[in-house]
Coordinates of C-alpha atoms in Angstrom, one line a residue:
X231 CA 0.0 0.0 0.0
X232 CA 1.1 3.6 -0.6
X233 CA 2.1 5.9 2.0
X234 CA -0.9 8.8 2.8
X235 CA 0.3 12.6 4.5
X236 CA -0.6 12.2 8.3
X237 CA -3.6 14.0 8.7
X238 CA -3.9 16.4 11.6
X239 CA -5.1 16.0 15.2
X240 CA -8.3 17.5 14.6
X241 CA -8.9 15.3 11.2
X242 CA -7.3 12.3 13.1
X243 CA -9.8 12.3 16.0
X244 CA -12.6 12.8 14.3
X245 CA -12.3 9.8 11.7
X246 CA -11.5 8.0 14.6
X247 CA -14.5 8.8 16.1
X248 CA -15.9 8.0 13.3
X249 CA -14.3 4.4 12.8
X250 CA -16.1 3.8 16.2
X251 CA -19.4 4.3 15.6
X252 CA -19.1 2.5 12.1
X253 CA -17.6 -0.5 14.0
X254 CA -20.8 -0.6 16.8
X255 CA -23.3 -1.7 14.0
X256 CA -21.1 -4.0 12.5
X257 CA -20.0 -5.5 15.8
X258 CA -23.6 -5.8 16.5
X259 CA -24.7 -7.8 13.8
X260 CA -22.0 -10.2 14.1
X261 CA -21.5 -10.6 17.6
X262 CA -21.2 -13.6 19.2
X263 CA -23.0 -14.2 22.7
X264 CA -19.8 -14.0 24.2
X265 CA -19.2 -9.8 25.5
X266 CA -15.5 -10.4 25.2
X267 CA -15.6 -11.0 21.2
X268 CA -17.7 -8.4 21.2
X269 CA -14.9 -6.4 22.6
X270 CA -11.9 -8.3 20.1
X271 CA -13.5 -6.5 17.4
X272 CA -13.2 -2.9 19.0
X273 CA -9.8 -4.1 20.2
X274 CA -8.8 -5.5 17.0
X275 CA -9.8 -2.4 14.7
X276 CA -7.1 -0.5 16.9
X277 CA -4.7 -2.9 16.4
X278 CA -4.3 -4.2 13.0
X279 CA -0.8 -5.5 13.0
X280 CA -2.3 -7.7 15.8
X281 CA 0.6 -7.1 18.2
X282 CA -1.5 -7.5 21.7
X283 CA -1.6 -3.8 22.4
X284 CA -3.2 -0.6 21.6
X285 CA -2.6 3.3 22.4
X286 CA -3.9 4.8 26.2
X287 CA -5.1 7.9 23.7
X288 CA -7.3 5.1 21.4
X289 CA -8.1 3.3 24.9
X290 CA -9.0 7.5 26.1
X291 CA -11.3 7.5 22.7
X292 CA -12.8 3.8 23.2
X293 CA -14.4 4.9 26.5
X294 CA -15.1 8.2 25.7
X295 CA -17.0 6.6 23.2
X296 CA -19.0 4.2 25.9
X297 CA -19.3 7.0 28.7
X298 CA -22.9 6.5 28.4
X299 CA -22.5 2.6 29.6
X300 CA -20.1 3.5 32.3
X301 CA -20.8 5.0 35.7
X302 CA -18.6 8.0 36.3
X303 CA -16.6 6.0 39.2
X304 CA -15.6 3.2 37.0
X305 CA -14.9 5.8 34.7
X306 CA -12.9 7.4 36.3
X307 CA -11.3 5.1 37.5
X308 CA -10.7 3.2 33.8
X309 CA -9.0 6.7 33.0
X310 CA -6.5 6.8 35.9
X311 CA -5.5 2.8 34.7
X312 CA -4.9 4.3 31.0
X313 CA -3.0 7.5 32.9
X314 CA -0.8 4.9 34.9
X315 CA 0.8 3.3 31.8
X316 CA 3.9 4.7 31.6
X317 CA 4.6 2.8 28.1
X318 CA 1.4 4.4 26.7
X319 CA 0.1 1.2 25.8
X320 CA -2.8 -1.4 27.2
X321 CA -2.7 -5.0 26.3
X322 CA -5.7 -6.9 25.2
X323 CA -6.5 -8.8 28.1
X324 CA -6.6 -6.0 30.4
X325 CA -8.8 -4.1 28.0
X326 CA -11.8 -6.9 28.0
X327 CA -11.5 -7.1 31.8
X328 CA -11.8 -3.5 32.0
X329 CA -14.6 -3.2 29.5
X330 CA -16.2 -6.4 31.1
X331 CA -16.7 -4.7 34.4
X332 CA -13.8 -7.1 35.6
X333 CA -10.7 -6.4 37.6
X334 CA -7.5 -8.1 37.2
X335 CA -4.2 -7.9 39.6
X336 CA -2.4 -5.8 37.4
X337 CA -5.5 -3.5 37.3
X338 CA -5.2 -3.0 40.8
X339 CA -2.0 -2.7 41.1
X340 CA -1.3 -0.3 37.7
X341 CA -4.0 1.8 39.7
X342 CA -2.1 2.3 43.0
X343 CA 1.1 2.5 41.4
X344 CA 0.0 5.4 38.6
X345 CA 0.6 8.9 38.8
X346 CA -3.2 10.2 38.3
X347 CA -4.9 10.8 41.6
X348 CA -8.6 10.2 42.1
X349 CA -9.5 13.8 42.0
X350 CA -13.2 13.6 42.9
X351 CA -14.9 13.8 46.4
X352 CA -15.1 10.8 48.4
X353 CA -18.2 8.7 48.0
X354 CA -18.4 9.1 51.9
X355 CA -19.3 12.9 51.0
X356 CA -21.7 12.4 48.0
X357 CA -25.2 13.9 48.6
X358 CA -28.5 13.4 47.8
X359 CA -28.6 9.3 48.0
X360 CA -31.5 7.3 48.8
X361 CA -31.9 4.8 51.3
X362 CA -30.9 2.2 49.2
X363 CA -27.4 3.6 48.0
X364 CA -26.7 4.6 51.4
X365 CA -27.5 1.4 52.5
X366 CA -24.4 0.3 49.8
X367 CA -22.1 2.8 50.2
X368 CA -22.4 2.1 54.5
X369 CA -21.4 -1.8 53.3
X370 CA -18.4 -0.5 51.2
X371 CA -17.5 1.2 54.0
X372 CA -17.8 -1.5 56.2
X373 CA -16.2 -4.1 54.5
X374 CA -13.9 -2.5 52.1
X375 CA -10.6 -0.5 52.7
X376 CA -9.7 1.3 49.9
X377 CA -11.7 4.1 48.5
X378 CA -10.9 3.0 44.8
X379 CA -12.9 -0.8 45.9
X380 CA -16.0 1.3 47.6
X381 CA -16.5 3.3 44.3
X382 CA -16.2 0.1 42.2
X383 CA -18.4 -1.7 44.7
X384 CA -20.8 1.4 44.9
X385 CA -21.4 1.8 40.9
X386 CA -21.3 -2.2 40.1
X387 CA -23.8 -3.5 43.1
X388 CA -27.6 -4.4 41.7
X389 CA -28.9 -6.7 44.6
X390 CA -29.1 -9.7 41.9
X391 CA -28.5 -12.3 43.4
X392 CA -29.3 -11.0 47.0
X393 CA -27.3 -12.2 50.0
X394 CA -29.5 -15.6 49.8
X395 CA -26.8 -17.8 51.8
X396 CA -26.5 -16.1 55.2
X397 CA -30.2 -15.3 55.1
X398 CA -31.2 -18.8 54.0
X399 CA -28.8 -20.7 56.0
X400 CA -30.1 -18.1 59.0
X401 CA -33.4 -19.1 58.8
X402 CA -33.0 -22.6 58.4
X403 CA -31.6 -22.6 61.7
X404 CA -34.4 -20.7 63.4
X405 CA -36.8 -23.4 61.9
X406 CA -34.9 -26.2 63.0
X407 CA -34.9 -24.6 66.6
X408 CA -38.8 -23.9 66.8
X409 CA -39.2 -27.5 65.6
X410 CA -36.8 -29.0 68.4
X411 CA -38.5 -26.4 70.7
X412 CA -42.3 -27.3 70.1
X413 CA -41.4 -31.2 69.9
X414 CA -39.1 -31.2 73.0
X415 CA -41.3 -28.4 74.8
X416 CA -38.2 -26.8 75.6
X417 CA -36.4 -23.4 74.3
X418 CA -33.8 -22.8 76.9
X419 CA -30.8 -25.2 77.0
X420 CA -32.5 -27.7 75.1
X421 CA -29.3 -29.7 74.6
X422 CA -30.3 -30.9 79.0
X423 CA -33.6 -32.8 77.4
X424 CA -32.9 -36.3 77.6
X425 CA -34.0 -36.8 73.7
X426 CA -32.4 -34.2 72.4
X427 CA -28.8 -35.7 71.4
X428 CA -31.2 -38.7 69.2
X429 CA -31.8 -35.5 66.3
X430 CA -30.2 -37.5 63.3
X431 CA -28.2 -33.6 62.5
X432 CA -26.4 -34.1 65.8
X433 CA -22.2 -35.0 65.6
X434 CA -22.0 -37.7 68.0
X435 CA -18.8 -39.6 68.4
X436 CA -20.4 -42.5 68.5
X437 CA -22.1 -41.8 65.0
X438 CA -19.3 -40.0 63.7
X439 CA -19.2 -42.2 60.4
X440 CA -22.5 -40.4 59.5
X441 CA -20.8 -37.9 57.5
X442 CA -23.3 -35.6 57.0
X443 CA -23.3 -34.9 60.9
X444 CA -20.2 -33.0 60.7
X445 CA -21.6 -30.5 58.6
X446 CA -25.4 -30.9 60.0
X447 CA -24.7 -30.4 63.6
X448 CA -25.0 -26.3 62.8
X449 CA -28.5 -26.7 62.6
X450 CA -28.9 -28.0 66.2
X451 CA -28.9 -25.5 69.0
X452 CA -28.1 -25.8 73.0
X453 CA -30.7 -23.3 73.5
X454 CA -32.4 -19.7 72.6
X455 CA -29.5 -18.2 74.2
X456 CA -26.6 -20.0 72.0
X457 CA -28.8 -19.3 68.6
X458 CA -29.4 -15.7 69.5
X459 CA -26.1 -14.4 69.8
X460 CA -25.0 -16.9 66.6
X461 CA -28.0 -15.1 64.3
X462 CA -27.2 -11.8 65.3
X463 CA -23.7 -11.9 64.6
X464 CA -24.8 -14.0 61.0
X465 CA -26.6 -11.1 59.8
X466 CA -24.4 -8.4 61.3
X467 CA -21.4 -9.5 60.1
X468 CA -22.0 -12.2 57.4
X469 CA -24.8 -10.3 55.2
X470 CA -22.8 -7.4 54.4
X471 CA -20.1 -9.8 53.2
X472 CA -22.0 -11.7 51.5
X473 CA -23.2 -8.7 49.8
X474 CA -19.7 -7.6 48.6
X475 CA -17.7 -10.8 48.2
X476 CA -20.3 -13.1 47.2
X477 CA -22.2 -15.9 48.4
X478 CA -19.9 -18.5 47.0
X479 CA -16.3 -16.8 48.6
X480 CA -18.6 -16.3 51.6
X481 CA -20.1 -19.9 51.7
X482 CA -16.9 -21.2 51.1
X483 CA -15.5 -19.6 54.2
X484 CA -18.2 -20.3 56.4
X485 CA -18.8 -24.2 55.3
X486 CA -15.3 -24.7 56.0
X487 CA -15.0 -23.2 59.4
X488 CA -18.1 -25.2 60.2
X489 CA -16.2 -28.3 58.6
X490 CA -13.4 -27.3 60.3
X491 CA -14.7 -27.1 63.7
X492 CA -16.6 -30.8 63.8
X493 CA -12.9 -32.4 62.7
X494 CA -11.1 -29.9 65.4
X495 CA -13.3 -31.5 67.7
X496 CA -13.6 -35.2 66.7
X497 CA -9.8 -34.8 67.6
X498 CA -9.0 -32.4 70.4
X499 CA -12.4 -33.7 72.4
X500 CA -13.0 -36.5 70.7
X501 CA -16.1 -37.7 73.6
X502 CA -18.1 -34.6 73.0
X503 CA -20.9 -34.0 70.8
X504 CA -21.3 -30.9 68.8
X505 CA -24.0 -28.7 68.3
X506 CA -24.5 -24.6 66.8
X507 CA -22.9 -23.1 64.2
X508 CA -20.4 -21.3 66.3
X509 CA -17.8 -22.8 63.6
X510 CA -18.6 -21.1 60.6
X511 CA -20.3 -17.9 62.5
X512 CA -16.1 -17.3 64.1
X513 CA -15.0 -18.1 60.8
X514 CA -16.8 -14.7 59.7
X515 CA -16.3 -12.6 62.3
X516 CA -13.0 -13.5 63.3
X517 CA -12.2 -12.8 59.0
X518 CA -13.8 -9.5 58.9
X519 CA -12.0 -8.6 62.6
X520 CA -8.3 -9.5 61.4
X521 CA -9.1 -7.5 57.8
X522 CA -9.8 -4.7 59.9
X523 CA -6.5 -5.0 62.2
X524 CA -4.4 -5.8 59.2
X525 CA -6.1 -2.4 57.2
X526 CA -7.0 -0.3 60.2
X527 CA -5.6 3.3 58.6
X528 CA -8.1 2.2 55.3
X529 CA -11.1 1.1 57.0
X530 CA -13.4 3.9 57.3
X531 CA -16.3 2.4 59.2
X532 CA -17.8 4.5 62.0
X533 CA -16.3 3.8 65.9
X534 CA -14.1 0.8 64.2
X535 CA -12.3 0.3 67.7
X536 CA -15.9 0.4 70.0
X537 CA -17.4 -1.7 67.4
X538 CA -14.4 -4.0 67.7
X539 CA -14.3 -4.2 71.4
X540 CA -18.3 -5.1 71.4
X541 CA -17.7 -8.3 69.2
X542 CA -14.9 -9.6 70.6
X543 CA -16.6 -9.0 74.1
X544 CA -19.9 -11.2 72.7
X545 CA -17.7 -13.9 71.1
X546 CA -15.7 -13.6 74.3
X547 CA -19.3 -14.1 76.3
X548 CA -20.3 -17.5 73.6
X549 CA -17.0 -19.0 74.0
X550 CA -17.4 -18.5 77.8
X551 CA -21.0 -20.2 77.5
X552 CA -19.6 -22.7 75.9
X553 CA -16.7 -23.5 77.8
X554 CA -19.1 -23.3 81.2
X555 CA -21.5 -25.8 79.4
X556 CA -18.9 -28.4 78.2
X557 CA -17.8 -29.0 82.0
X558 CA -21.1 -28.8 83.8
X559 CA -22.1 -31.9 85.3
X560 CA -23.9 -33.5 82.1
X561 CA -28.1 -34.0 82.7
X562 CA -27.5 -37.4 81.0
X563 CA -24.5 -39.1 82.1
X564 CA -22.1 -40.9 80.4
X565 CA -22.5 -38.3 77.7
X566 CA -20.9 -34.7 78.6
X567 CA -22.6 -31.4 77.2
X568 CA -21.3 -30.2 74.0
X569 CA -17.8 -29.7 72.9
X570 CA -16.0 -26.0 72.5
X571 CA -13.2 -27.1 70.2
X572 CA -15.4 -25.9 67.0
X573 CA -15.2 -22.5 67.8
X574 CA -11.5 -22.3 67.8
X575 CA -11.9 -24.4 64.8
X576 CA -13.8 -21.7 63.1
X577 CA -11.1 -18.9 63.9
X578 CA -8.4 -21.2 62.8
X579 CA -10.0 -21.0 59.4
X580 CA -10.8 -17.3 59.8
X581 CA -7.6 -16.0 60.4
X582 CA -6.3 -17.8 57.6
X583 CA -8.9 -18.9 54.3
X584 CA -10.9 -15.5 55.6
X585 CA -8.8 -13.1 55.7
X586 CA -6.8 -14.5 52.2
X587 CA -10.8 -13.8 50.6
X588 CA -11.6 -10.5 52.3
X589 CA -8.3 -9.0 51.3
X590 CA -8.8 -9.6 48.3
X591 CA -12.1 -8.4 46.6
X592 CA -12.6 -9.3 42.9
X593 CA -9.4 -10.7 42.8
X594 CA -8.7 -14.0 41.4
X595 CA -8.0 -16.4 44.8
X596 CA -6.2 -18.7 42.3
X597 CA -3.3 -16.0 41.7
X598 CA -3.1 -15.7 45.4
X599 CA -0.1 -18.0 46.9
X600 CA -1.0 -17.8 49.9
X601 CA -4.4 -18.5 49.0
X602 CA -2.8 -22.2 47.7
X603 CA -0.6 -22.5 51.0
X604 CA -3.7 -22.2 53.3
X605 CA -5.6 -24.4 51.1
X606 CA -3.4 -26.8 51.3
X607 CA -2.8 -26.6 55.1
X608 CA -6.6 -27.0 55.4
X609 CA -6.5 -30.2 53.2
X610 CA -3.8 -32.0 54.8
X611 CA -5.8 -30.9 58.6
X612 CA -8.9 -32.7 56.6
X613 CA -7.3 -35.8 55.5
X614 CA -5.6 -35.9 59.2
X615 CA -8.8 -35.9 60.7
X616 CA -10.0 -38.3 58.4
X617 CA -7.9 -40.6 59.5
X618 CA -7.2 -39.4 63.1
X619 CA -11.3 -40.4 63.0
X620 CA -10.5 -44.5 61.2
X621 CA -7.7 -45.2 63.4
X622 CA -7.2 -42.7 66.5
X623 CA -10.1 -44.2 68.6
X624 CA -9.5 -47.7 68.5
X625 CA -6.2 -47.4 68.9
X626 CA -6.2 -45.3 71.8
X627 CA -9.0 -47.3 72.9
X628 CA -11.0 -44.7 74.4
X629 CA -14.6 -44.9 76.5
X630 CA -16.9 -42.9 74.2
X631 CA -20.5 -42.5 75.4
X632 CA -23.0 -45.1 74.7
X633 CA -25.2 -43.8 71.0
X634 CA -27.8 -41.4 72.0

């Protein structure tokens, strides 16, 4: 092809312009259902040497060009990442991440590290929001420590899917509790009635080759007083991190800390029962309490340290309960009252699997190594467990109760 005069910048920006909104109809009709081929084409109009990369100042006209879809946080926020670049280029896969709503390490980081500041106000001082969007922005700033994640989370939060996990694994065990309640005519420390270890969701050691007891057993209650305290701190704490992590990083944490706290005690106090889901409950809060500690200048939520003493003092009051009830003389000898090994079972996984997820929001866990190291660490204390349960009891030829 022959060489063309370079046309000016005022020529050059308008065809450009131009190019784009030729290219939307185009892309349109042949788009797949996938958004990121929709986004190849754009990517590849400005690239036609294919070399992986295109201009910040065509990435500057891209978005310009889609300021309509954007909310002016991501926007601005998409600008600073083009700004940070000191090579004046983007590659491709950061450009379908960020036109996907999607956030990538390098995103993160290329945002901290650039030289553009976020110039607007904080979304702490934005007026005029209604009860909803305060509702959202007092989550970002509950749960989130940097002002760049609150604006992301503040502009890409819909409420689809809801927080359905904490609420629906919250209200399962309130049902379960009325039923045990009305059938054993008993709400406070129901785990004294002489029928109430024979629930089938009970971990007994006796019974402990029911596996579906050692995840079960957080459905059973010792009383009003041990689900109240459990419930509150499940919607407190575990709905607003539901709402900006997920219910499946959220679930994840909370399943394994209940997991977690059934094995701790099928080997630390291995003739116990277990009951309450004390184990997945610490694995929130005790999460969401280290996050804070380990981002404390960040963290923006109102009277952080108060707030801090208050739930450490009410796990500090349910670990006491539990302790108190594990070595009071048992209403139904052999058997003692239930085991408090699965709350420190829950923190263990808190302070560890928790706090690898909390830190790090839309982030990909699987390009976290430390995500992989604590993984593994839990999966070796599994199969340990597992086999600490085979061959542990016989061998040590332990008096466990007689089956409820």
């Amino acid at each position: 092809m022959g060489e063309h005069p370079s046309p000016g910048p005022a020529v050059a920006a308008c065809a450009e312009a131009e190019r784009i909104e030729e290219l939307e109809p185009e892309a349109e009709e042949r788009r797949p259902a996938a958004p990121e081929d929709h986004w190849k084409v754009l990517f590849d109009q400005f690239d036609p040497g294919n070399t992986g990369y295109i201009s910040t100042g065509k990435f500057r006209s891209l978005l310009e060009s889609h300021s309509s879809k954007l909310d002016p946080h991501k926007r601005e926020v998409l600008l600073a990442l083009a700004d940070s670049h000191a090579d004046g280029q983007i590659c491709y896969q950061d450009f379908v991440n960020l036109m996907s709503n999607k956030r990538s390490n390098s995103f993160r980081q290329a945002i901290l590290q650039g030289n553009r500041r976020l110039c607007s106000k904080a979304l702490l001082e934005e007026k005029g929001l209604n009860l909803s969007q305060r509702l959202i922005r007092h989550v970002a700033y509950e749960t989130l420590p940097r002002e760049i994640d609150r604006k992301w989370y503040y502009d890409s939060y819909t409420c689809c899917p809801p927080p359905w996990f904490m609420i629906t694994v919250t209200v399962l065990e309130v049902a379960f509790f009325l039923y045990n309640g009305v059938s054993l005519d008993q709400f406070v420390l129901q785990v004294t009635h002489p029928r109430y270890l024979k629930n089938s969701l009970v971990y007994h050691p006796q019974l402990r080759a029911q596996a579906w007891r050692y995840l079960t057993y957080i459905f059973m209650h010792a009383g009003i007083e041990h689900l109240g305290l459990n419930v509150v701190l499940q919607l407190l704490v575990g709905v607003p991190l539901e709402m900006v992590h997920g219910a499946t990083r959220i679930g994840l944490v909370y399943v394994a800390g209940v997991v977690a706290g059934s094995l701790a005690v099928s080997v630390a106090d291995m003739t116990a029962p277990v009951v309450g889901s004390s184990g997945g409950v610490y694995a929130l809060v005790s999460a969401h309490l280290a996050n804070i500690v380990m981002n404390w200048s960040g963290m923006k939520c109102q009277f952080k340290l108060l707030r801090m003493a208050v739930a450490l003092i009410c796990m500090s009051m349910e670990f006491g309960r539990a302790v108190w009830l594990r070595f009071h003389p048992s209403a139904y000898p052999p058997c003692p009252h239930p085991s408090f090994v699965a709350h420190l079972g829950g923190v263990a996984v808190g302070i560890t699997l928790g706090v690898v997820v909390l830190r790090n929001y839309e982030q990909r866990l699987q390009d976290q190594s430390l995500w992989w190291i604590f993984v593994t660490m839990y999966m070796v204390f599994v199969l340990f467990a597992v086999f600490w349960n085979i061959f542990a009891y016989s061998l040590l030829d332990l008096k466990l109760p007689p089956p409820p």
